[in-house]
PDB file of C-alpha atoms in Angstrom:
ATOM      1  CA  UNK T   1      56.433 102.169 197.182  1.00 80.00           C
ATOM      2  CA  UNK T   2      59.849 104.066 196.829  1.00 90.00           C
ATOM      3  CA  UNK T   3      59.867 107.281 194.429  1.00 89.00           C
ATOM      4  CA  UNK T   4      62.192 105.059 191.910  1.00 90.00           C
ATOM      5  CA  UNK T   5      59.222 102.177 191.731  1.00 90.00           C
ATOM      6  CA  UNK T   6      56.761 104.708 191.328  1.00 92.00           C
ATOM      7  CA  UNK T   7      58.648 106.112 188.509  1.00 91.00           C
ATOM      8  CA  UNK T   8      59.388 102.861 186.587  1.00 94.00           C
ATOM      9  CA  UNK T   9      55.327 102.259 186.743  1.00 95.00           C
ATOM     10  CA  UNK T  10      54.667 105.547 185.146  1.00 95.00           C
ATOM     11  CA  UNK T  11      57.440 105.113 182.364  1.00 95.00           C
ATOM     12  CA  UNK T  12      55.937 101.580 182.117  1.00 96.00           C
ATOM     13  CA  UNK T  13      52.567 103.047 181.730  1.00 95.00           C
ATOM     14  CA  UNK T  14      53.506 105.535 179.481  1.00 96.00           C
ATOM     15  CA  UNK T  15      55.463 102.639 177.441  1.00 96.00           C
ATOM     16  CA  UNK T  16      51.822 100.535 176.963  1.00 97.00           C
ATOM     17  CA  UNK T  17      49.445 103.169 176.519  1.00 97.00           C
ATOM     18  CA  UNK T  18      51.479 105.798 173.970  1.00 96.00           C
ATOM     19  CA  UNK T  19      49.144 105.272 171.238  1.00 97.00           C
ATOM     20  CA  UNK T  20      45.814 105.623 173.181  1.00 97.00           C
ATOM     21  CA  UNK T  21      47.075 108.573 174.817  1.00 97.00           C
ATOM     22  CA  UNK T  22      48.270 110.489 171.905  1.00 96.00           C
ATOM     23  CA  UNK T  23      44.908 109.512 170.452  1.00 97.00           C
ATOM     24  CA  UNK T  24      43.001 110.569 172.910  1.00 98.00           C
ATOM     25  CA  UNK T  25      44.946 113.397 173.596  1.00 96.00           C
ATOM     26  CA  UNK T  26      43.836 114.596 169.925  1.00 96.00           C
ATOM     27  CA  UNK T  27      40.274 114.237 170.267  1.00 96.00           C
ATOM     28  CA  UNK T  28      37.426 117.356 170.121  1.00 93.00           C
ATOM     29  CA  UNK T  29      35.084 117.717 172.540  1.00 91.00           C
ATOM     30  CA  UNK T  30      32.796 115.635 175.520  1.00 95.00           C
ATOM     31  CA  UNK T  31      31.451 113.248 173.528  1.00 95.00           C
ATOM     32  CA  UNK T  32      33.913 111.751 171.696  1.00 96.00           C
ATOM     33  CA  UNK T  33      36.199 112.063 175.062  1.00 97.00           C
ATOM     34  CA  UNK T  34      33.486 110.111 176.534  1.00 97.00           C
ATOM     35  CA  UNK T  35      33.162 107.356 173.871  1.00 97.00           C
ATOM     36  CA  UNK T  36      36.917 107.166 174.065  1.00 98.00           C
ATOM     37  CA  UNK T  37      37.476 106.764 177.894  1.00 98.00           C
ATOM     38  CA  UNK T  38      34.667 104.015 178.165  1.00 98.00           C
ATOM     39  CA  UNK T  39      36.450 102.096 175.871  1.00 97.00           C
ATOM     40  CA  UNK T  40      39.557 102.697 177.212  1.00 98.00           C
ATOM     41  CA  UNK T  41      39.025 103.595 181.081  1.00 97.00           C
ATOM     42  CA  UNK T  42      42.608 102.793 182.297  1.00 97.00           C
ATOM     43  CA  UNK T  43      43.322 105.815 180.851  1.00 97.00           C
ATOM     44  CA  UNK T  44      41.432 108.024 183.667  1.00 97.00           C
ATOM     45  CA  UNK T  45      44.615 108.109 185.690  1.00 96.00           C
ATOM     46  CA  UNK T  46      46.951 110.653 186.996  1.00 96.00           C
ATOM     47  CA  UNK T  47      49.289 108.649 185.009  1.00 97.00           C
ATOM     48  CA  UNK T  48      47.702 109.644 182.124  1.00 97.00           C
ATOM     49  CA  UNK T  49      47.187 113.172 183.319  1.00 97.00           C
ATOM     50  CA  UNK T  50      51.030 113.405 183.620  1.00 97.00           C
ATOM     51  CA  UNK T  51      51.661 111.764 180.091  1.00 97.00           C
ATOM     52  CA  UNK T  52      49.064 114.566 178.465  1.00 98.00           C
ATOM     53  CA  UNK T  53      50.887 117.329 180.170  1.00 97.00           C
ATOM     54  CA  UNK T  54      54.290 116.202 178.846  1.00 97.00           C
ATOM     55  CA  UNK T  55      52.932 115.775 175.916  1.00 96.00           C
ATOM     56  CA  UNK T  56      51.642 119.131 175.231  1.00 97.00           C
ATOM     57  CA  UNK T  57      54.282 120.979 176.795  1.00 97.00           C
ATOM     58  CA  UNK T  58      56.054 119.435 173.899  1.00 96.00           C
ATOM     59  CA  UNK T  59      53.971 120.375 171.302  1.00 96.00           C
ATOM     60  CA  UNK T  60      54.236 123.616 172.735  1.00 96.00           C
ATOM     61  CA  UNK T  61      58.053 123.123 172.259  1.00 96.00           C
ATOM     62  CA  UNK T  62      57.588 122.944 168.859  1.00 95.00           C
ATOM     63  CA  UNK T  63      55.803 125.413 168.013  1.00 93.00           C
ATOM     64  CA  UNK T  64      52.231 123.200 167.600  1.00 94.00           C
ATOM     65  CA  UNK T  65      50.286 125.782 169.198  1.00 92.00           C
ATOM     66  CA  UNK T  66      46.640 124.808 168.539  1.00 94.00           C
ATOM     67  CA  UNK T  67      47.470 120.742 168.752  1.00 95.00           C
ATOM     68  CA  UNK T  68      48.801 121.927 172.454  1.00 95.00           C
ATOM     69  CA  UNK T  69      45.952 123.719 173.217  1.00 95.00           C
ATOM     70  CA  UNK T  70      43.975 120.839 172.279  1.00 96.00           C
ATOM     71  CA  UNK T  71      45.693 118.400 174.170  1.00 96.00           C
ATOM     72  CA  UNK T  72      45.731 120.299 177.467  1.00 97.00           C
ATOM     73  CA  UNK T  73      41.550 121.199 177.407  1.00 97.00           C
ATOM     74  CA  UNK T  74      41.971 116.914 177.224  1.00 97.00           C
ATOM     75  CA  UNK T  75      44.185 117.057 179.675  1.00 97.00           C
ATOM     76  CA  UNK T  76      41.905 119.032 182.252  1.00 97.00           C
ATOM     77  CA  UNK T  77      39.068 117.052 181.377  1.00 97.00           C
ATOM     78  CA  UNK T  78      41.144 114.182 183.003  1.00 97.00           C
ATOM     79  CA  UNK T  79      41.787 115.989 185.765  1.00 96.00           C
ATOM     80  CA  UNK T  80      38.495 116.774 186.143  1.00 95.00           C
ATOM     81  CA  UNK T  81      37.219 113.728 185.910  1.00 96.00           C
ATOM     82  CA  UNK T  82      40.312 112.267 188.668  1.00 97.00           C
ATOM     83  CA  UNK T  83      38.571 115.135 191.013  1.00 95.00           C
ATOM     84  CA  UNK T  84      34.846 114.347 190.877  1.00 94.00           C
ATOM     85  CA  UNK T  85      35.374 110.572 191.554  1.00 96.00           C
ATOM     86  CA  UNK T  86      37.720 111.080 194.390  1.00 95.00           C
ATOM     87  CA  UNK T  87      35.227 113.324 195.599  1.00 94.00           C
ATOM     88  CA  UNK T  88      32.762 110.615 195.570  1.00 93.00           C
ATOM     89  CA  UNK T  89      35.388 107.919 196.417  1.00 94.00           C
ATOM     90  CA  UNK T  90      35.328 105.729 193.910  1.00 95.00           C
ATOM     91  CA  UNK T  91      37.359 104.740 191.121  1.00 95.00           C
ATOM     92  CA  UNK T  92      37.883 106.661 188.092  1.00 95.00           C
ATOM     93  CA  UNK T  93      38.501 103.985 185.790  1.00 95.00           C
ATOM     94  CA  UNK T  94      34.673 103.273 186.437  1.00 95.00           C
ATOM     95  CA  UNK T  95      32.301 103.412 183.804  1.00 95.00           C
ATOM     96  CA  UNK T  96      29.228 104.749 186.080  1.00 95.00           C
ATOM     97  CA  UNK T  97      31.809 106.998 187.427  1.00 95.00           C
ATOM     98  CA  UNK T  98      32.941 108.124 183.732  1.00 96.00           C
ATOM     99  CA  UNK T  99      29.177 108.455 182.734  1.00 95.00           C
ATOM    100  CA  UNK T 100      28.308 110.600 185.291  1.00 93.00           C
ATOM    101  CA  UNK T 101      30.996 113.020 184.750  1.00 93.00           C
ATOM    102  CA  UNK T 102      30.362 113.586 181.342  1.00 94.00           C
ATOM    103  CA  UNK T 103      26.657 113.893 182.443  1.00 92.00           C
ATOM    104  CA  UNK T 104      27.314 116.426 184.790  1.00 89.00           C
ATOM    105  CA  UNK T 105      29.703 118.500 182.402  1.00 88.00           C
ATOM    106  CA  UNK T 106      26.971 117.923 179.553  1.00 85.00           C
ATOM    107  CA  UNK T 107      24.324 119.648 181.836  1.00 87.00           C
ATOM    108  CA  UNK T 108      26.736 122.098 183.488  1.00 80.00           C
ATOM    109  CA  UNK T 109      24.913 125.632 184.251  1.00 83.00           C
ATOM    110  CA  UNK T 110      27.320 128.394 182.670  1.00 87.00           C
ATOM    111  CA  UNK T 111      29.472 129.157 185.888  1.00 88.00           C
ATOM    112  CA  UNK T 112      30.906 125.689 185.665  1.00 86.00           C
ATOM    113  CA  UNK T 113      31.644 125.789 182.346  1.00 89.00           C
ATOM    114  CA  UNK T 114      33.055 129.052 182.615  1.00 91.00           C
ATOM    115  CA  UNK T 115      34.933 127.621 185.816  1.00 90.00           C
ATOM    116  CA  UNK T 116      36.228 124.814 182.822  1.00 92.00           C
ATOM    117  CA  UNK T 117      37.581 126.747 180.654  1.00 93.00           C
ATOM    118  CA  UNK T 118      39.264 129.329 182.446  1.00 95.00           C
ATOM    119  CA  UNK T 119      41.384 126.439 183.998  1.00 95.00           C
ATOM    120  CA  UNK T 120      42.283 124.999 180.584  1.00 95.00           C
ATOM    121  CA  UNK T 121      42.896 128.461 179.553  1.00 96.00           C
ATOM    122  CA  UNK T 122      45.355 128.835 182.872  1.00 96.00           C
ATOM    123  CA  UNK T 123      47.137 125.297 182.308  1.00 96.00           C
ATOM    124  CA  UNK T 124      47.915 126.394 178.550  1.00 95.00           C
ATOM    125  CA  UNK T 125      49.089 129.602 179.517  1.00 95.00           C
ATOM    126  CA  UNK T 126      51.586 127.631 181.893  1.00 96.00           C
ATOM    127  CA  UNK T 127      52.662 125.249 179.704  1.00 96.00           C
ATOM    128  CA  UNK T 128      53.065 127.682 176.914  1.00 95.00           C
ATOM    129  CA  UNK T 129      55.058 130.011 179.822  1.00 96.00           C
ATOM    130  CA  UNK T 130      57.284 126.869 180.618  1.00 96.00           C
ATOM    131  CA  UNK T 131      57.733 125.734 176.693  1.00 96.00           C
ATOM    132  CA  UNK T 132      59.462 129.129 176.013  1.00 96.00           C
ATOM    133  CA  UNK T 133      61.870 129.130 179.538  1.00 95.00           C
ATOM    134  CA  UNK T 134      62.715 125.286 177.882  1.00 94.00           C
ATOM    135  CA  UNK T 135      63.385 126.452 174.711  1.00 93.00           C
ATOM    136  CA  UNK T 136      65.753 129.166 176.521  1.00 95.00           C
ATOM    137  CA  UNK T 137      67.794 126.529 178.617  1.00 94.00           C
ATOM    138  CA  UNK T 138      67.752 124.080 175.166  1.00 93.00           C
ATOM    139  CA  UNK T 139      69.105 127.124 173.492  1.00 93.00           C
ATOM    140  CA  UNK T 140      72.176 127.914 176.172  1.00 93.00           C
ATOM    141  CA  UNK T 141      73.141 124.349 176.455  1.00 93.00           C
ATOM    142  CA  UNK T 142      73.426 124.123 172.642  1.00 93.00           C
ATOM    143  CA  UNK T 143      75.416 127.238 173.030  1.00 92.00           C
ATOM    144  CA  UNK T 144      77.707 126.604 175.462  1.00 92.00           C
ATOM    145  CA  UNK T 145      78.410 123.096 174.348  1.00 93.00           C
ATOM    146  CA  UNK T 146      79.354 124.725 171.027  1.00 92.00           C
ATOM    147  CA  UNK T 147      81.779 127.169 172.821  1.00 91.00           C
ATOM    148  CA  UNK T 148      83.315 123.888 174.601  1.00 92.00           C
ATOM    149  CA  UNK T 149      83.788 122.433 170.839  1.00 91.00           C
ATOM    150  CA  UNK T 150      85.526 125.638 169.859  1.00 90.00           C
ATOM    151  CA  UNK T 151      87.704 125.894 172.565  1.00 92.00           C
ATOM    152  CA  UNK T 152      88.986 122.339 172.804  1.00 91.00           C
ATOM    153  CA  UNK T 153      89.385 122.832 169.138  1.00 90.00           C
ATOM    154  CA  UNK T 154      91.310 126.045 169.377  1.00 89.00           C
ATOM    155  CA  UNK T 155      95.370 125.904 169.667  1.00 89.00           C
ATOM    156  CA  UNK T 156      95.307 128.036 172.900  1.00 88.00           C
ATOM    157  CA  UNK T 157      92.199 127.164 174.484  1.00 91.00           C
ATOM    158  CA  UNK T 158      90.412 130.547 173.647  1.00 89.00           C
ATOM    159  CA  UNK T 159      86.900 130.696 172.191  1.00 92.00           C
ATOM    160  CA  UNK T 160      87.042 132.258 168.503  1.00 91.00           C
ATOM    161  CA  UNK T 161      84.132 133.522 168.117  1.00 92.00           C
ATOM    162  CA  UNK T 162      84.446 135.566 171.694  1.00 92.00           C
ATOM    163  CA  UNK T 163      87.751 136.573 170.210  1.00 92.00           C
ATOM    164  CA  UNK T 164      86.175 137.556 166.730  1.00 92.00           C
ATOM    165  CA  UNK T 165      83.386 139.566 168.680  1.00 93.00           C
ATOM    166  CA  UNK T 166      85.754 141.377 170.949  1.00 93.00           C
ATOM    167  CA  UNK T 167      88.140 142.874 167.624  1.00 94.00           C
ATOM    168  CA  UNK T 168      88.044 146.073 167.112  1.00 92.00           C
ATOM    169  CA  UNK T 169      85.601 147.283 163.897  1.00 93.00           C
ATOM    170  CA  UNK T 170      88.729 148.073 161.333  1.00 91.00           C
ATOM    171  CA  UNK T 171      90.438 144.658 162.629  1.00 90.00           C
ATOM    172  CA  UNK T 172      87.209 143.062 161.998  1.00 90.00           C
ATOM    173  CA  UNK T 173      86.983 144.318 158.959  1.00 90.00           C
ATOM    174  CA  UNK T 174      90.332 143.195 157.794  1.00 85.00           C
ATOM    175  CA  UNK T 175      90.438 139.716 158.860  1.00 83.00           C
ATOM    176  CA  UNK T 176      86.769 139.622 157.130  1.00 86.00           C
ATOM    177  CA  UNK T 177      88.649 140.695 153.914  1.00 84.00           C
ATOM    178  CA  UNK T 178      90.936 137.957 153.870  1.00 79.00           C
ATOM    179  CA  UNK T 179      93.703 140.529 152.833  1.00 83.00           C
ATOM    180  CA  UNK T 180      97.036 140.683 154.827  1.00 84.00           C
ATOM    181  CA  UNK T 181      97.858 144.240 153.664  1.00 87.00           C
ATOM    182  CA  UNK T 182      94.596 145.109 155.008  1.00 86.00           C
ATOM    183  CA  UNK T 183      95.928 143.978 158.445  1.00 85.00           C
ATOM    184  CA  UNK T 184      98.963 145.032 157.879  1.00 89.00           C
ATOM    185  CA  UNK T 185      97.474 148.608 157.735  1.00 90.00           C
ATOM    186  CA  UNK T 186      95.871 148.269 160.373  1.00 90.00           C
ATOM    187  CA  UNK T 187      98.884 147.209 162.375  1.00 90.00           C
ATOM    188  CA  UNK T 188     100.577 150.245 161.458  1.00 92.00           C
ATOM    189  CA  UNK T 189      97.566 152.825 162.431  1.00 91.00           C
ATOM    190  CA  UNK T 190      96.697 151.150 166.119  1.00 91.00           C
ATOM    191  CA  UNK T 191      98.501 151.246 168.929  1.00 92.00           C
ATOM    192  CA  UNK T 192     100.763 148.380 169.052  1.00 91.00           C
ATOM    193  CA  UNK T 193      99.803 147.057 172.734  1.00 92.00           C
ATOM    194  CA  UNK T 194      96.320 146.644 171.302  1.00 92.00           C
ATOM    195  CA  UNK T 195      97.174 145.449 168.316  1.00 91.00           C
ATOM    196  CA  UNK T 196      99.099 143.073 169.821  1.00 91.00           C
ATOM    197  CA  UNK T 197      96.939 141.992 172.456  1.00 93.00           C
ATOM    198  CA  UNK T 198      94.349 141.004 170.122  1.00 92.00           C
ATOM    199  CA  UNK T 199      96.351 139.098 167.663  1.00 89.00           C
ATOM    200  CA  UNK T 200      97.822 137.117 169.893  1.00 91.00           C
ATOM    201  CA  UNK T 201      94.354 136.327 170.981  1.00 91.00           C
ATOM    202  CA  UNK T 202      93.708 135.513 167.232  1.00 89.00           C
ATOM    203  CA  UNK T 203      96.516 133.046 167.345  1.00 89.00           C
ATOM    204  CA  UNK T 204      95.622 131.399 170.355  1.00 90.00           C
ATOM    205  CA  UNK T 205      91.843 130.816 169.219  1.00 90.00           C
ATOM    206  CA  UNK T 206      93.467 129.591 165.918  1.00 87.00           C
ATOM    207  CA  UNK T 207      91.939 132.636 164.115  1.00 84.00           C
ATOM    208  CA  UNK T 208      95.081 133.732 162.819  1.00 81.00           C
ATOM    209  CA  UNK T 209      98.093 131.678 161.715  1.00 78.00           C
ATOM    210  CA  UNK T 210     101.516 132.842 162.625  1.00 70.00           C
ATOM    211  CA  UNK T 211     103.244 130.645 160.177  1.00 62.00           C
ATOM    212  CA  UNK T 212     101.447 131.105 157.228  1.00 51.00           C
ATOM    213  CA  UNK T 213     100.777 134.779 158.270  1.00 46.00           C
ATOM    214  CA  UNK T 214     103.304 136.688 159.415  1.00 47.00           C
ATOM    215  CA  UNK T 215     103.371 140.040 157.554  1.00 47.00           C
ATOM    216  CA  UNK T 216     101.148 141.241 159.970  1.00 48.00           C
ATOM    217  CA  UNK T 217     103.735 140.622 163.391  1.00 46.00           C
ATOM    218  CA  UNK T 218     106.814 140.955 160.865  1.00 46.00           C
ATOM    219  CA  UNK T 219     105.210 144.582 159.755  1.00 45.00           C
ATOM    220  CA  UNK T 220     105.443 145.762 163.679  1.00 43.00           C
ATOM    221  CA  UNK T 221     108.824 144.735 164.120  1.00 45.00           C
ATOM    222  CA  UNK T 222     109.739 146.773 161.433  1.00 46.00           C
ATOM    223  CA  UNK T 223     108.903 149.720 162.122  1.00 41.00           C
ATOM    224  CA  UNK T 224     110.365 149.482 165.635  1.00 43.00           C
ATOM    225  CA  UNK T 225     113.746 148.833 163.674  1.00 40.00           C
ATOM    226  CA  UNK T 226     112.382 151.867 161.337  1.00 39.00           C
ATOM    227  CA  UNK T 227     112.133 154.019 164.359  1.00 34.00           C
ATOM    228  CA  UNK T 228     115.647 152.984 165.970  1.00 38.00           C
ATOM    229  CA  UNK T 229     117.272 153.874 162.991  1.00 31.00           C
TER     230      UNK T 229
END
Protein backbone atom coordinates (compact mmCIF):
# COMPACT_ATOMS: atom_id res chain seq x y z
CA UNK A 1 0.00 0.00 0.00
CA UNK A 2 1.54 3.40 -1.22
CA UNK A 3 1.99 6.25 1.56
CA UNK A 4 -0.98 8.26 -0.40
CA UNK A 5 -3.51 5.02 0.13
CA UNK A 6 -2.46 4.73 3.52
CA UNK A 7 -3.26 8.27 4.07
CA UNK A 8 -6.73 8.39 2.42
CA UNK A 9 -7.64 5.26 4.92
CA UNK A 10 -6.67 7.23 7.92
CA UNK A 11 -8.55 10.51 6.76
CA UNK A 12 -11.34 8.01 5.90
CA UNK A 13 -11.14 6.61 9.31
CA UNK A 14 -10.94 9.67 10.95
CA UNK A 15 -14.07 10.84 8.67
CA UNK A 16 -16.39 7.68 10.26
CA UNK A 17 -15.29 7.52 13.66
CA UNK A 18 -15.05 11.57 14.71
CA UNK A 19 -17.73 11.30 17.15
CA UNK A 20 -16.59 8.08 18.98
CA UNK A 21 -13.23 9.36 19.14
CA UNK A 22 -13.85 12.71 20.53
CA UNK A 23 -16.07 10.81 22.94
CA UNK A 24 -13.87 8.59 23.96
CA UNK A 25 -11.17 10.82 23.93
CA UNK A 26 -13.17 12.71 26.85
CA UNK A 27 -13.71 9.93 29.06
CA UNK A 28 -12.14 9.50 32.96
CA UNK A 29 -10.50 6.69 33.91
CA UNK A 30 -10.10 2.48 33.18
CA UNK A 31 -13.36 1.61 33.55
CA UNK A 32 -15.32 3.64 31.63
CA UNK A 33 -12.33 3.42 28.86
CA UNK A 34 -13.00 -0.16 29.10
CA UNK A 35 -16.83 -0.12 28.78
CA UNK A 36 -16.25 2.23 25.90
CA UNK A 37 -13.68 0.24 23.78
CA UNK A 38 -15.76 -3.09 24.10
CA UNK A 39 -18.45 -1.44 22.61
CA UNK A 40 -16.60 0.18 20.20
CA UNK A 41 -13.29 -1.98 19.59
CA UNK A 42 -12.41 -0.61 16.08
CA UNK A 43 -11.30 2.09 17.88
CA UNK A 44 -8.06 0.21 19.41
CA UNK A 45 -6.07 1.25 16.39
CA UNK A 46 -3.05 3.26 15.67
CA UNK A 47 -5.48 5.07 13.62
CA UNK A 48 -7.13 6.10 16.45
CA UNK A 49 -3.97 6.68 18.39
CA UNK A 50 -3.01 9.23 15.66
CA UNK A 51 -6.57 10.92 15.63
CA UNK A 52 -6.24 11.37 19.75
CA UNK A 53 -2.87 12.90 19.37
CA UNK A 54 -4.07 15.46 16.80
CA UNK A 55 -6.68 16.02 18.67
CA UNK A 56 -5.10 17.07 21.80
CA UNK A 57 -2.33 18.82 20.36
CA UNK A 58 -5.19 20.97 19.33
CA UNK A 59 -6.74 21.47 22.38
CA UNK A 60 -3.48 22.32 23.50
CA UNK A 61 -3.58 24.96 20.67
CA UNK A 62 -6.22 26.50 22.22
CA UNK A 63 -5.44 26.91 25.26
CA UNK A 64 -7.77 23.70 26.70
CA UNK A 65 -5.17 22.64 28.97
CA UNK A 66 -6.85 20.09 31.28
CA UNK A 67 -9.32 18.67 28.25
CA UNK A 68 -5.65 18.00 26.53
CA UNK A 69 -4.32 16.45 29.31
CA UNK A 70 -7.24 14.32 29.43
CA UNK A 71 -7.26 13.29 26.06
CA UNK A 72 -3.59 12.30 25.84
CA UNK A 73 -3.66 9.91 29.38
CA UNK A 74 -6.62 8.33 26.67
CA UNK A 75 -4.42 8.50 24.21
CA UNK A 76 -1.58 6.38 25.98
CA UNK A 77 -3.97 4.05 27.22
CA UNK A 78 -4.43 3.21 23.43
CA UNK A 79 -1.11 2.90 22.94
CA UNK A 80 -0.81 0.80 25.60
CA UNK A 81 -3.23 -1.33 24.85
CA UNK A 82 -1.76 -1.47 20.71
CA UNK A 83 1.61 -2.68 22.70
CA UNK A 84 0.42 -5.50 24.97
CA UNK A 85 -1.57 -7.26 22.15
CA UNK A 86 1.18 -7.05 19.65
CA UNK A 87 3.19 -8.41 22.27
CA UNK A 88 0.96 -11.31 22.48
CA UNK A 89 0.15 -11.24 18.71
CA UNK A 90 -3.15 -10.86 18.47
CA UNK A 91 -5.52 -8.33 17.53
CA UNK A 92 -6.33 -5.36 19.44
CA UNK A 93 -9.70 -4.85 18.35
CA UNK A 94 -10.30 -8.15 20.44
CA UNK A 95 -12.46 -8.20 23.25
CA UNK A 96 -10.38 -10.98 25.33
CA UNK A 97 -7.50 -8.96 24.25
CA UNK A 98 -9.23 -5.56 25.53
CA UNK A 99 -10.30 -7.40 28.82
CA UNK A 100 -7.14 -8.47 29.68
CA UNK A 101 -5.48 -5.22 29.36
CA UNK A 102 -7.66 -3.45 31.47
CA UNK A 103 -7.22 -6.46 33.88
CA UNK A 104 -3.71 -6.19 33.95
CA UNK A 105 -3.67 -2.25 34.37
CA UNK A 106 -6.53 -2.74 37.11
CA UNK A 107 -4.12 -5.06 39.11
CA UNK A 108 -0.91 -3.24 38.15
CA UNK A 109 1.76 -3.29 41.20
CA UNK A 110 2.85 0.51 41.68
CA UNK A 111 6.01 0.49 39.32
CA UNK A 112 3.72 0.00 36.38
CA UNK A 113 1.51 2.45 37.21
CA UNK A 114 4.12 4.75 37.97
CA UNK A 115 5.75 3.54 34.55
CA UNK A 116 1.88 4.85 33.17
CA UNK A 117 1.83 7.89 34.16
CA UNK A 118 5.12 9.20 33.75
CA UNK A 119 4.61 8.43 29.95
CA UNK A 120 1.31 10.33 29.81
CA UNK A 121 3.00 12.92 31.77
CA UNK A 122 6.02 12.87 28.93
CA UNK A 123 3.49 12.78 25.83
CA UNK A 124 1.64 15.96 27.37
CA UNK A 125 4.68 17.68 28.00
CA UNK A 126 5.44 17.12 24.14
CA UNK A 127 2.41 18.01 22.85
CA UNK A 128 2.11 20.99 25.06
CA UNK A 129 6.08 21.75 23.84
CA UNK A 130 4.87 21.37 20.12
CA UNK A 131 1.34 23.40 20.67
CA UNK A 132 3.40 26.52 21.66
CA UNK A 133 6.31 26.15 18.55
CA UNK A 134 2.64 25.91 16.38
CA UNK A 135 1.25 28.71 17.81
CA UNK A 136 4.74 30.53 16.97
CA UNK A 137 4.78 29.51 13.16
CA UNK A 138 0.63 30.33 13.13
CA UNK A 139 1.68 33.61 14.57
CA UNK A 140 4.62 34.53 11.78
CA UNK A 141 2.56 33.39 8.92
CA UNK A 142 -0.30 35.66 10.07
CA UNK A 143 2.38 38.22 10.29
CA UNK A 144 4.05 38.09 7.33
CA UNK A 145 0.99 37.60 5.24
CA UNK A 146 -0.17 40.89 6.80
CA UNK A 147 3.15 42.63 5.77
CA UNK A 148 2.45 41.16 2.08
CA UNK A 149 -1.18 42.96 2.37
CA UNK A 150 0.54 46.18 3.35
CA UNK A 151 3.00 46.23 0.88
CA UNK A 152 0.96 45.33 -2.18
CA UNK A 153 -1.29 47.93 -0.75
CA UNK A 154 1.34 50.57 -0.37
CA UNK A 155 2.07 53.11 -3.48
CA UNK A 156 5.84 52.19 -3.46
CA UNK A 157 5.92 48.77 -2.36
CA UNK A 158 7.33 49.58 1.20
CA UNK A 159 5.85 48.10 4.38
CA UNK A 160 4.27 51.02 6.62
CA UNK A 161 4.40 49.84 9.58
CA UNK A 162 8.41 48.94 9.14
CA UNK A 163 8.52 52.50 7.93
CA UNK A 164 6.44 53.87 10.99
CA UNK A 165 8.78 51.78 13.39
CA UNK A 166 12.00 52.92 11.85
CA UNK A 167 10.97 57.13 12.30
CA UNK A 168 12.75 58.83 14.42
CA UNK A 169 10.88 59.56 18.12
CA UNK A 170 10.03 63.51 17.34
CA UNK A 171 8.92 62.37 13.63
CA UNK A 172 6.90 59.80 15.27
CA UNK A 173 5.52 61.96 17.35
CA UNK A 174 4.43 64.39 14.75
CA UNK A 175 2.86 62.26 12.25
CA UNK A 176 0.99 60.71 15.50
CA UNK A 177 -0.32 64.32 16.03
CA UNK A 178 -1.85 64.65 12.83
CA UNK A 179 -0.45 68.30 12.73
CA UNK A 180 1.60 69.50 9.65
CA UNK A 181 3.29 72.35 11.57
CA UNK A 182 4.35 69.76 13.89
CA UNK A 183 6.27 68.19 10.94
CA UNK A 184 7.03 71.06 9.59
CA UNK A 185 9.12 71.77 12.78
CA UNK A 186 10.55 69.01 12.70
CA UNK A 187 11.74 69.43 9.15
CA UNK A 188 13.38 72.50 10.05
CA UNK A 189 15.37 71.08 13.31
CA UNK A 190 16.77 67.61 11.53
CA UNK A 191 19.14 67.27 9.20
CA UNK A 192 17.63 67.43 5.87
CA UNK A 193 19.25 64.06 4.36
CA UNK A 194 17.41 62.32 7.18
CA UNK A 195 14.58 64.06 7.04
CA UNK A 196 14.35 63.42 3.70
CA UNK A 197 15.19 59.95 3.60
CA UNK A 198 12.45 59.07 5.79
CA UNK A 199 9.69 60.97 4.22
CA UNK A 200 10.18 59.78 1.15
CA UNK A 201 9.91 56.44 2.75
CA UNK A 202 6.56 57.77 4.21
CA UNK A 203 5.39 58.49 0.73
CA UNK A 204 6.32 55.40 -0.76
CA UNK A 205 4.53 53.21 2.06
CA UNK A 206 1.57 55.64 1.48
CA UNK A 207 2.10 57.03 5.04
CA UNK A 208 2.38 60.41 3.92
CA UNK A 209 0.65 62.15 1.01
CA UNK A 210 2.61 64.49 -1.13
CA UNK A 211 -0.38 66.06 -2.68
CA UNK A 212 -2.47 66.74 0.02
CA UNK A 213 0.66 67.37 2.22
CA UNK A 214 3.16 69.31 1.06
CA UNK A 215 4.09 71.95 3.67
CA UNK A 216 6.31 69.61 5.02
CA UNK A 217 8.75 69.13 1.47
CA UNK A 218 7.62 72.82 0.44
CA UNK A 219 9.03 74.03 4.12
CA UNK A 220 12.69 72.48 3.10
CA UNK A 221 12.83 74.06 -0.09
CA UNK A 222 12.40 77.16 1.48
CA UNK A 223 14.77 77.54 3.51
CA UNK A 224 17.36 76.42 0.95
CA UNK A 225 16.02 79.54 -1.08
CA UNK A 226 16.18 81.34 2.56
CA UNK A 227 19.77 80.43 2.80
CA UNK A 228 20.77 81.43 -0.94
CA UNK A 229 19.46 84.64 -0.43
Amino acid sequence: MTEEEENKRMADYFKKHEAELKKFGALHGFEESKKFLLDHPHLCSDFAASFLTIECLNLAIDDNEKEAGNMAEQCIIVQYLLEMARSLNALATNSNVINTFFKKIGMADPSYMKMFHDEVASFKDRIMKRAIQKKQEYLAEAEAKEREERIAQSPGGVDPQEVYDALPDEMREAFDSREVSRLQEVAERMDREVFAYHLDRCIKSGLWLPNANTGAEEEGEDNDNGTEA
